[in-house]
Coordinates of N, CA and C in Angstrom, one line a residue:
M1 N -57.7 -14.2 -78.3 CA -56.4 -13.8 -77.4 C -56.2 -15.1 -76.2
I2 N -57.9 -15.7 -76.2 CA -58.1 -16.9 -75.1 C -57.1 -17.7 -76.2
E3 N -58.0 -17.9 -77.5 CA -57.2 -19.0 -78.5 C -56.1 -18.6 -78.4
L4 N -55.4 -17.2 -78.5 CA -53.3 -17.5 -78.8 C -53.2 -18.2 -77.5
F5 N -53.5 -18.0 -76.1 CA -53.5 -18.6 -75.0 C -53.2 -19.9 -75.3
Q6 N -54.3 -20.2 -75.8 CA -54.2 -21.9 -75.9 C -53.3 -22.6 -77.1
M7 N -53.5 -22.0 -77.6 CA -52.4 -22.4 -78.9 C -50.8 -22.2 -78.3
G8 N -50.5 -21.7 -77.5 CA -49.0 -21.5 -76.7 C -48.9 -22.0 -75.9
G9 N -50.0 -23.0 -75.4 CA -49.6 -23.9 -74.5 C -50.0 -23.3 -73.4
M10 N -50.8 -24.4 -72.7 CA -51.2 -23.6 -71.2 C -50.4 -23.6 -70.1
L11 N -49.6 -24.6 -70.2 CA -48.1 -24.2 -69.7 C -46.9 -23.5 -69.6
F12 N -46.6 -23.0 -70.5 CA -45.6 -21.9 -70.4 C -46.6 -20.3 -70.3
M13 N -47.8 -20.5 -71.1 CA -48.1 -19.3 -71.3 C -49.1 -18.8 -70.2
S14 N -49.2 -19.7 -69.0 CA -50.2 -19.2 -67.4 C -48.3 -19.2 -67.0
I15 N -47.3 -20.0 -66.8 CA -46.3 -19.8 -66.7 C -45.8 -18.0 -66.9
L16 N -46.3 -17.5 -68.4 CA -45.7 -16.2 -68.7 C -46.7 -15.3 -67.8
T17 N -48.2 -16.6 -67.6 CA -49.3 -15.1 -67.4 C -48.5 -14.9 -65.6
I18 N -48.1 -16.0 -64.4 CA -47.5 -15.7 -63.5 C -46.9 -14.5 -63.8
E19 N -45.6 -14.8 -64.4 CA -44.8 -13.7 -64.3 C -44.8 -12.2 -65.0
L20 N -46.3 -11.8 -65.7 CA -46.6 -10.5 -66.2 C -47.2 -9.9 -64.6
S21 N -47.5 -11.5 -64.3 CA -48.3 -10.2 -62.2 C -47.5 -10.5 -61.4
M22 N -46.2 -10.8 -61.3 CA -45.4 -10.6 -60.5 C -45.1 -9.4 -60.7
V23 N -44.3 -8.9 -62.2 CA -44.1 -7.5 -62.5 C -45.3 -6.4 -62.0
L24 N -46.4 -6.6 -61.7 CA -47.2 -5.8 -62.1 C -46.6 -5.5 -60.3
F25 N -47.1 -6.9 -60.3 CA -46.9 -6.3 -57.9 C -45.8 -5.8 -57.8
F26 N -44.9 -5.7 -58.1 CA -43.1 -5.4 -57.9 C -43.7 -3.8 -58.3
T27 N -44.3 -3.1 -59.6 CA -44.3 -2.2 -59.8 C -45.2 -1.2 -59.0
V28 N -46.4 -2.4 -58.5 CA -47.1 -1.3 -57.4 C -46.3 -1.0 -56.0
K29 N -46.0 -1.8 -55.6 CA -44.7 -2.2 -54.2 C -43.4 -1.1 -54.7
A30 N -43.0 -0.5 -56.0 CA -42.6 0.5 -55.9 C -43.0 1.7 -55.9
F31 N -44.4 2.0 -56.9 CA -45.1 3.1 -56.6 C -45.7 3.7 -55.0
S32 N -45.7 2.5 -54.2 CA -45.6 2.9 -53.0 C -44.5 2.9 -52.5
N33 N -43.3 3.4 -52.9 CA -42.3 4.3 -52.3 C -41.0 3.0 -51.6
K34 N -41.7 2.0 -52.3 CA -40.4 0.9 -51.6 C -39.2 0.7 -53.0
E35 N -38.3 0.5 -51.8 CA -36.8 0.8 -52.7 C -37.0 -0.6 -52.8
G36 N -35.4 -0.6 -53.9 CA -35.0 -2.2 -54.4 C -36.3 -2.9 -55.8
Y37 N -37.4 -2.3 -56.0 CA -38.5 -3.1 -56.9 C -38.0 -2.8 -58.1
A38 N -37.2 -2.1 -58.6 CA -37.4 -1.5 -59.9 C -35.9 -3.0 -60.7
G39 N -35.7 -3.1 -59.7 CA -33.8 -4.3 -60.4 C -35.2 -5.9 -60.0
K40 N -36.4 -5.7 -59.6 CA -36.9 -7.0 -59.4 C -37.8 -7.1 -60.9
I41 N -38.3 -5.5 -61.2 CA -39.0 -5.6 -62.7 C -38.8 -6.2 -63.2
K42 N -37.5 -5.9 -63.3 CA -36.8 -6.2 -64.9 C -35.8 -7.1 -64.9
S43 N -36.1 -7.7 -63.6 CA -34.9 -9.2 -63.5 C -36.1 -10.2 -64.1
T44 N -37.4 -9.6 -63.4 CA -38.6 -10.6 -63.8 C -38.9 -10.9 -64.8
G45 N -39.3 -9.3 -65.9 CA -39.2 -9.4 -67.3 C -38.3 -10.2 -68.0
L46 N -36.8 -10.2 -67.5 CA -35.9 -10.9 -68.5 C -36.3 -12.4 -68.6
L47 N -36.5 -12.8 -66.8 CA -37.3 -14.6 -66.6 C -38.4 -14.6 -67.9
A48 N -39.2 -13.6 -68.0 CA -40.6 -14.1 -68.9 C -40.1 -14.2 -70.2
A49 N -38.8 -13.4 -70.3 CA -38.2 -13.5 -71.7 C -37.4 -14.8 -72.1
I50 N -36.9 -15.8 -71.2 CA -36.5 -16.7 -71.1 C -37.3 -17.7 -70.9
T51 N -38.5 -17.4 -70.6 CA -39.3 -18.6 -70.3 C -40.4 -18.6 -71.8
G52 N -39.9 -17.8 -72.2 CA -40.8 -17.3 -73.6 C -39.8 -18.4 -74.8
I53 N -38.5 -17.6 -74.7 CA -37.7 -18.8 -75.6 C -37.6 -19.8 -75.4
L54 N -37.4 -20.5 -74.5 CA -37.8 -21.7 -73.6 C -39.1 -22.8 -74.1
G55 N -40.2 -21.4 -74.3 CA -41.4 -22.5 -74.8 C -41.3 -22.8 -76.3
Q56 N -40.6 -22.1 -76.7 CA -40.2 -22.0 -78.3 C -39.6 -23.0 -78.5
L57 N -38.3 -23.0 -77.8 CA -37.4 -24.4 -78.3 C -38.2 -25.9 -78.2
I58 N -38.7 -25.8 -76.9 CA -39.7 -27.2 -76.3 C -40.8 -27.7 -77.4
G59 N -41.3 -26.8 -78.1 CA -42.0 -27.2 -78.6 C -41.9 -27.2 -80.5
L60 N -40.6 -26.6 -81.1 CA -39.6 -26.6 -82.0 C -39.1 -28.3 -82.1
F61 N -38.2 -28.3 -81.0 CA -38.2 -30.3 -80.3 C -39.3 -31.1 -80.7
S62 N -40.3 -30.6 -80.4 CA -41.8 -31.6 -80.2 C -42.2 -31.8 -81.6
A63 N -41.8 -30.7 -82.6 CA -42.7 -30.3 -83.9 C -41.7 -31.6 -84.8
F64 N -40.6 -31.3 -84.7 CA -39.5 -31.8 -85.5 C -39.4 -33.2 -85.3
E65 N -39.8 -33.3 -84.0 CA -39.8 -35.3 -83.7 C -41.1 -35.8 -84.5
A66 N -42.2 -35.1 -84.6 CA -43.5 -35.8 -85.4 C -42.8 -35.3 -86.4
I67 N -42.3 -34.7 -87.5 CA -41.5 -34.3 -89.1 C -41.5 -36.0 -89.1
Q68 N -40.1 -35.3 -88.3 CA -38.9 -37.4 -88.2 C -40.0 -38.0 -88.3
Q69 N -40.5 -38.7 -87.2 CA -41.8 -39.5 -87.8 C -42.8 -39.9 -88.9
I70 N -43.2 -38.8 -89.4 CA -44.3 -38.4 -90.2 C -43.0 -38.7 -92.0
G71 N -42.5 -38.0 -91.7 CA -41.6 -38.3 -93.3 C -42.1 -36.6 -93.9
A72 N -42.4 -36.7 -94.9 CA -42.6 -35.7 -95.6 C -43.6 -34.8 -94.5
V73 N -43.2 -33.4 -95.6 CA -44.4 -32.8 -94.5 C -44.2 -31.4 -95.4
S74 N -45.7 -31.0 -95.5 CA -46.0 -29.6 -96.9 C -45.3 -28.3 -96.2
P75 N -45.0 -27.3 -97.0 CA -43.9 -26.5 -96.6 C -45.6 -26.1 -95.4
A76 N -46.6 -25.2 -96.1 CA -47.9 -24.7 -95.2 C -48.3 -25.2 -93.8
I77 N -47.8 -26.7 -93.3 CA -47.6 -27.0 -92.4 C -46.5 -26.8 -91.4
L78 N -45.3 -26.9 -91.8 CA -44.3 -26.8 -91.3 C -44.6 -24.7 -90.5
A79 N -45.0 -24.0 -91.6 CA -44.9 -22.4 -91.4 C -45.8 -22.5 -90.1
G80 N -47.2 -23.2 -90.4 CA -47.7 -22.9 -89.1 C -47.3 -23.7 -88.3
G81 N -46.7 -24.4 -88.0 CA -45.7 -24.9 -86.8 C -45.0 -23.9 -86.1
L82 N -44.2 -23.2 -87.3 CA -43.2 -22.4 -86.7 C -43.8 -21.0 -86.2
K83 N -45.1 -20.7 -86.9 CA -45.7 -19.5 -86.0 C -46.3 -19.8 -85.0
V84 N -46.6 -21.1 -84.8 CA -47.4 -21.2 -83.5 C -46.2 -21.4 -82.2
S85 N -45.0 -21.9 -82.8 CA -44.1 -22.1 -81.6 C -43.9 -20.6 -81.3
M86 N -43.8 -19.3 -82.0 CA -43.5 -18.0 -81.6 C -44.7 -17.5 -80.8
I87 N -45.7 -18.4 -80.2 CA -46.8 -17.6 -79.7 C -45.8 -17.3 -78.1
T88 N -45.3 -18.1 -77.6 CA -44.5 -18.0 -76.4 C -43.3 -17.0 -76.2
T89 N -42.7 -17.5 -77.3 CA -41.7 -16.1 -77.6 C -42.1 -14.7 -77.4
I90 N -42.6 -14.2 -78.6 CA -43.6 -12.8 -78.6 C -43.9 -12.5 -77.3
Y91 N -44.7 -13.4 -76.6 CA -45.8 -12.6 -75.5 C -44.3 -12.5 -74.3
G92 N -43.5 -13.6 -74.3 CA -42.0 -13.1 -73.2 C -41.4 -12.0 -73.6
V93 N -41.4 -11.8 -74.6 CA -40.7 -10.3 -75.2 C -41.4 -8.8 -74.8
I94 N -42.8 -9.3 -75.0 CA -43.9 -8.1 -74.3 C -43.9 -7.9 -73.6
I95 N -44.1 -8.8 -72.2 CA -43.7 -9.1 -70.9 C -42.6 -7.9 -70.6
Y96 N -41.2 -8.6 -71.0 CA -39.9 -8.4 -71.2 C -40.4 -6.7 -71.2
M97 N -41.1 -6.3 -72.5 CA -40.2 -4.4 -73.0 C -41.2 -3.5 -71.9
I98 N -42.7 -4.3 -71.3 CA -43.4 -4.1 -70.3 C -42.3 -3.5 -68.6
A99 N -41.5 -4.2 -68.9 CA -41.0 -4.8 -67.5 C -39.7 -3.6 -67.6
I100 N -39.1 -3.4 -68.6 CA -38.2 -2.1 -68.4 C -38.9 -0.9 -68.7
L101 N -40.0 -0.6 -69.5 CA -40.7 0.8 -69.4 C -40.7 1.2 -68.1
L102 N -41.8 -0.1 -67.2 CA -41.9 0.2 -66.0 C -40.8 0.9 -65.5
S103 N -39.9 -0.2 -65.5 CA -38.5 0.0 -64.3 C -37.7 1.4 -64.7
L104 N -38.0 2.0 -66.2 CA -37.8 3.1 -66.2 C -38.9 4.5 -66.0
I105 N -40.1 4.3 -65.9 CA -40.9 4.9 -65.5 C -40.2 5.3 -63.5
I106 N -40.5 4.4 -63.2 CA -40.1 4.0 -61.4 C -38.7 5.1 -61.3
K107 N -37.5 5.0 -61.9 CA -36.7 5.4 -61.7 C -36.6 6.6 -62.3
M108 N -37.2 7.2 -63.1 CA -37.5 8.7 -63.7 C -38.3 9.4 -62.7
R109 N -39.0 8.9 -61.8 CA -40.2 9.9 -60.9 C -39.3 9.6 -59.5
K110 N -38.0 9.2 -59.6 CA -36.9 9.7 -57.9 C -35.9 10.5 -58.7

């Protein structure tokens, strides 16, 4: 897990982890009968998904820039780079799924 965190890039993976913490914080607040936190949970989850996609796009841009400078690159190296670039997107989408599920649970409780 720590290896995936480092491979995904410390900046975006840290931001995504903070967003996950915010989702969990808003969930705790919502379970303590505070109003209006279900929307904040979903919004923060969506922000995490968008952050993950942004991390992937920046990673792909950097990779393609390096490929352009080097020239010919083997398909295996290209596939490995594409796989690594998807880590932030996967993490962001997982956070979004968690946020959607938690907001549904909160809405069902009411």
